[in-house]
Coordinates of C-alpha atoms and ligand atoms in Angstrom, one line a residue:
M1394 CA 14.3 -12.6 108.0
I1395 CA 12.4 -15.7 107.0
E1396 CA 13.6 -18.7 108.8
A1397 CA 12.2 -22.4 108.7
T1398 CA 12.6 -25.0 111.4
P1399 CA 11.5 -28.4 111.1
L1400 CA 8.6 -29.3 113.4
A1401 CA 9.6 -30.5 116.6
D1402 CA 9.5 -33.9 117.3
Q1403 CA 7.8 -34.9 113.8
P1404 CA 8.9 -37.0 111.2
F1405 CA 8.0 -34.1 108.6
G1406 CA 6.7 -30.6 108.3
V1407 CA 7.9 -26.6 109.1
E1408 CA 7.3 -23.9 111.0
V1409 CA 8.0 -20.7 109.2
T1410 CA 8.7 -17.5 111.3
G1411 CA 10.1 -13.9 110.4
I1412 CA 6.8 -13.1 108.4
D1413 CA 3.9 -10.7 109.4
F1414 CA 0.5 -11.6 107.0
S1415 CA -1.0 -8.8 108.8
R1416 CA 1.1 -6.5 106.8
N1417 CA 2.0 -6.2 103.2
V1418 CA 4.2 -8.9 101.9
S1419 CA 6.5 -8.7 99.1
D1420 CA 6.0 -11.1 96.1
E1421 CA 9.3 -12.6 96.6
D1422 CA 8.7 -13.5 100.4
I1423 CA 5.3 -14.9 99.4
R1424 CA 7.2 -17.2 96.8
T1425 CA 9.6 -18.2 99.6
V1426 CA 7.0 -19.2 101.8
I1427 CA 5.2 -21.2 99.4
R1428 CA 8.4 -22.9 98.3
L1429 CA 8.7 -24.1 102.0
F1430 CA 5.5 -25.4 102.0
Y1431 CA 5.8 -27.2 98.8
E1432 CA 9.3 -28.7 100.2
N1433 CA 7.6 -29.6 103.6
A1434 CA 4.1 -30.6 102.8
I1435 CA 3.0 -29.0 106.0
M1436 CA 3.3 -25.8 107.6
I1437 CA 2.6 -23.7 110.7
I1438 CA 3.0 -19.8 110.8
R1439 CA 2.4 -18.8 114.2
D1440 CA 1.2 -15.2 115.5
Q1441 CA -0.6 -14.1 112.3
E1442 CA -3.5 -11.5 113.3
L1443 CA -5.9 -11.8 110.2
D1444 CA -9.5 -10.5 110.0
L1445 CA -11.5 -12.6 107.2
D1446 CA -10.7 -10.6 104.3
R1447 CA -6.8 -10.7 104.7
Y1448 CA -7.0 -14.1 105.6
E1449 CA -9.1 -15.1 102.2
R1450 CA -6.6 -12.5 100.0
L1451 CA -3.7 -14.4 101.5
V1452 CA -4.8 -18.0 100.7
G1453 CA -5.8 -16.6 96.9
Q1454 CA -1.6 -16.4 97.0
F1455 CA -1.6 -20.6 97.1
G1456 CA -4.3 -20.9 94.1
Q1457 CA -7.7 -20.4 93.1
L1458 CA -10.2 -20.2 96.2
H1459 CA -12.4 -23.2 96.2
H1460 CA -16.2 -23.1 97.1
H1461 CA -17.1 -26.2 99.1
L1462 CA -19.6 -28.2 97.8
I1463 CA -21.2 -28.3 101.5
D1464 CA -22.6 -24.9 100.8
H1465 CA -24.6 -24.9 103.8
L1466 CA -21.6 -24.2 105.8
R1467 CA -19.7 -21.6 103.9
L1468 CA -19.6 -18.1 105.5
K1469 CA -22.3 -15.9 103.8
D1470 CA -20.2 -13.2 103.2
N1471 CA -16.7 -15.4 102.3
P1472 CA -18.3 -18.1 100.8
A1473 CA -14.9 -19.5 100.1
V1474 CA -14.3 -19.6 104.2
L1475 CA -15.8 -22.6 106.1
N1476 CA -15.9 -22.7 109.8
L1477 CA -14.7 -26.0 111.2
S1478 CA -15.9 -26.0 115.2
N1479 CA -17.6 -27.8 117.9
I1480 CA -19.6 -24.7 118.8
F1481 CA -23.3 -25.3 118.7
Q1482 CA -25.8 -22.6 118.2
N1483 CA -29.7 -23.7 118.3
G1484 CA -28.6 -27.6 118.4
K1485 CA -26.5 -27.2 115.5
P1486 CA -22.7 -26.8 114.7
I1487 CA -21.8 -23.4 113.3
G1488 CA -19.8 -25.3 111.0
G1489 CA -18.0 -28.7 109.7
Y1490 CA -18.1 -30.6 112.8
Q1491 CA -17.0 -34.0 112.7
G1492 CA -16.7 -34.5 109.1
A1493 CA -13.1 -34.9 108.6
S1494 CA -12.0 -37.3 111.3
F1495 CA -11.1 -40.2 108.8
W1496 CA -8.1 -40.4 106.7
H1497 CA -8.4 -38.4 103.5
T1498 CA -7.6 -35.9 101.0
D1499 CA -9.3 -32.6 100.7
V1500 CA -11.6 -32.7 97.7
A1501 CA -10.3 -35.5 95.6
Y1502 CA -13.8 -36.6 94.8
E1503 CA -13.4 -34.0 92.2
D1504 CA -11.6 -33.2 89.3
P1505 CA -9.3 -31.5 89.9
G1506 CA -9.1 -31.9 93.7
N1507 CA -7.9 -29.3 96.0
S1508 CA -4.1 -28.2 95.8
A1509 CA -3.8 -27.1 99.2
T1510 CA -5.7 -26.1 102.3
I1511 CA -4.8 -23.2 104.7
V1512 CA -6.8 -23.0 108.1
H1513 CA -6.6 -19.9 110.5
G1514 CA -6.9 -20.7 114.2
R1515 CA -9.5 -18.8 116.2
E1516 CA -10.4 -20.4 119.4
W1517 CA -8.6 -23.2 120.7
P1518 CA -10.1 -26.0 123.5
E1519 CA -7.7 -26.8 126.7
G1520 CA -6.4 -30.1 125.9
G1521 CA -5.6 -29.3 122.4
C1522 CA -7.0 -30.3 119.3
P1523 CA -4.4 -31.8 117.0
T1524 CA -5.1 -32.4 113.1
Y1525 CA -3.0 -35.5 111.8
F1526 CA -0.7 -35.7 108.5
C1527 CA 0.7 -38.5 106.7
D1528 CA 3.6 -38.0 104.2
T1529 CA 2.4 -39.7 101.2
R1530 CA 6.0 -38.8 99.2
A1531 CA 7.8 -40.6 102.2
A1532 CA 5.4 -43.5 102.0
Y1533 CA 5.9 -43.8 98.0
D1534 CA 9.5 -43.6 98.0
A1535 CA 9.7 -46.7 100.9
L1536 CA 7.7 -48.8 99.0
P1537 CA 9.6 -51.9 97.2
D1538 CA 10.5 -51.2 93.7
G1539 CA 8.3 -53.9 92.4
M1540 CA 5.4 -52.0 94.0
R1541 CA 6.1 -48.7 92.7
K1542 CA 6.3 -50.2 89.2
R1543 CA 2.9 -52.0 89.7
I1544 CA 1.4 -48.7 90.9
D1545 CA 3.0 -46.1 88.9
S1546 CA 0.6 -46.0 86.0
L1547 CA -2.7 -46.9 87.8
T1548 CA -6.0 -44.6 88.0
V1549 CA -8.3 -44.5 90.6
L1550 CA -11.9 -43.9 90.9
H1551 CA -12.8 -41.5 93.4
H1552 CA -16.3 -40.1 94.7
Y1553 CA -17.7 -38.4 97.9
G1554 CA -17.3 -40.4 101.3
N1555 CA -15.4 -42.5 103.1
R1556 CA -15.0 -46.3 101.7
D1557 CA -14.3 -47.2 105.6
D1558 CA -17.4 -45.8 106.7
L1559 CA -20.6 -45.3 104.7
N1560 CA -22.8 -44.7 107.4
E1561 CA -23.6 -41.2 107.2
D1562 CA -24.6 -40.8 110.8
S1563 CA -21.5 -42.1 112.0
T1564 CA -18.9 -39.8 113.5
T1565 CA -16.1 -41.1 110.9
S1566 CA -17.6 -40.9 107.7
A1567 CA -17.9 -37.8 105.3
E1568 CA -20.1 -34.9 106.6
K1569 CA -23.5 -35.3 105.6
L1570 CA -24.9 -34.1 102.5
Q1571 CA -28.1 -32.3 101.7
G1572 CA -30.0 -33.6 98.6
H1573 CA -28.8 -30.9 96.3
Q1574 CA -25.2 -31.6 97.3
K1575 CA -25.9 -35.3 96.5
D1576 CA -27.3 -34.7 93.1
Q1577 CA -23.8 -33.0 92.2
I1578 CA -21.6 -36.1 93.5
Q1579 CA -20.0 -37.9 90.3
N1580 CA -17.3 -40.7 89.8
V1581 CA -14.0 -39.0 89.0
F1582 CA -10.5 -40.3 88.0
H1583 CA -7.2 -39.2 89.5
P1584 CA -3.7 -41.3 89.1
L1585 CA -3.0 -43.3 92.0
V1586 CA 0.7 -41.9 91.9
K1587 CA 0.9 -38.2 91.6
V1588 CA 3.9 -36.2 90.5
H1589 CA 4.1 -33.0 92.1
P1590 CA 3.9 -30.2 89.7
F1591 CA 6.3 -27.8 91.7
T1592 CA 8.8 -30.7 93.5
G1593 CA 8.6 -33.2 90.7
R1594 CA 8.3 -35.9 94.0
K1595 CA 5.7 -38.8 93.8
A1596 CA 3.2 -39.5 96.1
L1597 CA 0.4 -41.8 96.9
Y1598 CA -2.6 -39.9 96.1
G1599 CA -6.0 -40.5 97.8
V1600 CA -5.1 -44.1 99.0
A1601 CA -7.6 -43.3 101.8
G1602 CA -11.0 -41.7 102.2
S1603 CA -12.7 -41.3 98.7
S1604 CA -10.8 -43.9 96.7
F1605 CA -13.0 -46.5 95.8
G1606 CA -11.5 -48.7 92.9
I1607 CA -9.2 -48.8 90.3
V1608 CA -9.6 -48.8 86.7
G1609 CA -9.1 -52.1 85.1
M1610 CA -9.0 -54.4 88.4
P1611 CA -11.8 -56.5 90.5
D1612 CA -13.2 -54.6 93.1
D1613 CA -12.2 -56.5 96.0
E1614 CA -8.2 -56.7 94.5
A1615 CA -8.7 -52.7 94.0
I1616 CA -9.7 -52.3 97.5
G1617 CA -7.2 -54.9 98.9
L1618 CA -4.1 -52.8 97.0
L1619 CA -5.6 -49.4 98.4
D1620 CA -6.0 -50.7 102.0
E1621 CA -2.5 -51.9 101.9
L1622 CA -1.1 -48.8 100.5
K1623 CA -3.1 -47.1 103.2
I1624 CA -1.9 -49.3 105.9
H1625 CA 1.6 -48.6 104.6
A1626 CA 1.4 -45.2 104.3
L1627 CA 0.0 -44.4 107.9
Q1628 CA 3.2 -46.2 110.0
P1629 CA 4.2 -43.7 112.6
Q1630 CA 7.3 -42.9 111.0
F1631 CA 5.2 -40.9 107.9
V1632 CA 2.7 -39.3 110.3
A1633 CA 2.9 -35.9 112.0
S1634 CA 0.5 -33.5 113.8
F1635 CA 0.3 -29.8 114.5
D1636 CA -2.2 -27.9 116.6
C1637 CA -3.8 -25.0 115.2
R1638 CA -3.9 -22.4 118.2
P1639 CA -5.3 -18.7 118.1
N1640 CA -3.7 -16.8 115.0
D1641 CA -1.8 -19.8 113.9
L1642 CA -1.9 -20.5 110.2
G1643 CA -2.0 -24.2 109.1
A1644 CA -1.4 -25.5 105.6
W1645 CA -1.5 -28.7 104.0
D1646 CA -0.4 -29.7 100.5
T1647 CA -3.0 -32.2 99.6
Y1648 CA -0.9 -33.6 96.6
S1649 CA 1.7 -34.7 99.3
T1650 CA -0.4 -35.6 102.2
L1651 CA -3.4 -37.3 103.9
H1652 CA -4.8 -35.9 107.0
K1653 CA -7.4 -36.4 109.8
A1654 CA -9.0 -34.1 112.4
T1655 CA -9.7 -34.9 116.0
T1656 CA -13.0 -35.5 117.1
L1657 CA -14.1 -33.2 119.8
K1658 CA -17.4 -33.3 122.0
P1659 CA -19.6 -30.3 121.5
A1660 CA -18.2 -27.1 123.6
V1661 CA -20.1 -26.6 126.8
G1662 CA -18.1 -23.4 127.8
T1663 CA -15.3 -21.0 126.5
H1664 CA -12.5 -23.5 127.8
D1665 CA -13.4 -26.3 125.2
R1666 CA -14.5 -24.3 122.0
R1667 CA -12.6 -25.1 118.9
L1668 CA -12.9 -22.8 115.9
V1669 CA -10.6 -22.8 112.8
W1670 CA -11.8 -20.9 109.4
R1671 CA -10.7 -23.0 106.5
I1672 CA -10.1 -22.3 102.9
S1673 CA -8.8 -24.6 100.1
V1674 CA -7.7 -23.9 96.8
K1675 CA -7.4 -25.1 93.4
G1676 CA -4.6 -25.1 91.0
Y1677 CA -1.1 -23.2 91.1
P1678 CA -0.3 -20.1 93.4
P1679 CA -0.8 -16.9 90.7
L1680 CA 2.9 -15.8 91.5
M1681 CA 4.5 -19.0 90.6
A1682 CA 2.6 -20.6 87.6
D1683 CA 5.4 -20.7 85.6
E1684 CA 7.4 -23.0 88.2
A1685 CA 5.0 -25.5 87.8
V1686 CA 7.1 -27.8 85.3
H1687 CA 6.4 -31.3 86.2
A1688 CA 3.3 -32.9 84.7
S1689 CA 0.7 -35.0 86.0
V1690 CA -1.9 -33.2 87.6
Ligands
FE2_1983 FE1 -9.9 -32.4 105.2

């Protein structure tokens, strides 16, 4: 039986047990898991022995598989999958290495952005490698009335990068792009406050990372407001973490959270290697499209 337990010692998030995605799972069980995911914004399901194809099919239940802009990191036979790793071969990391160690929202530099990201743990370093998440729904709810009214209808300009660190060789900037990838970058616009299509909850969207301005507002005032909201959201009472160990499935709802990775040194042996498969999706779960009743995305 599917059971949900709050993540221990964390202000939000859920661990789901009683399901085995290495076997065929009923549509109703998939809906149950996805509803728990949307309610809780981050989710971990441990002990899921999945090969690449099974993992990819499972993630396809959460939305449409997204092929990442950074095409040189895609796996050849499974192009929706990126490795996240500190393993180096021939002097180069085998996947995304340090490009996510700042607070951000996945692919908010596209329209639409990602709706969810689901990772599968493969190798895990001694000492751990947590990913941190900020509950931007709770952060929104905790704002004073006046601030909520001020920001509810604002539109934010996004493009690729980290507005706090534009030095592409830095460890806290966004993953460095190649020339043809830079050519695809455009400005896109998203609401500052997103209404979740399934839960109807409002959340601060993308107030860190790829947000660079607010429509109709002078730049210094816009950055000041985005920074104020980011600092508010990143208070400890809104921040949780989990660690993806081998065969763990970890998922985050990108409409309801900000997140950042832990920076690791390049692995020198088997004891300190990290490898995680990552797929992000856009849009709605195919089994639940008719439940997306709240407009705004
Ligand atoms: Fe990310």
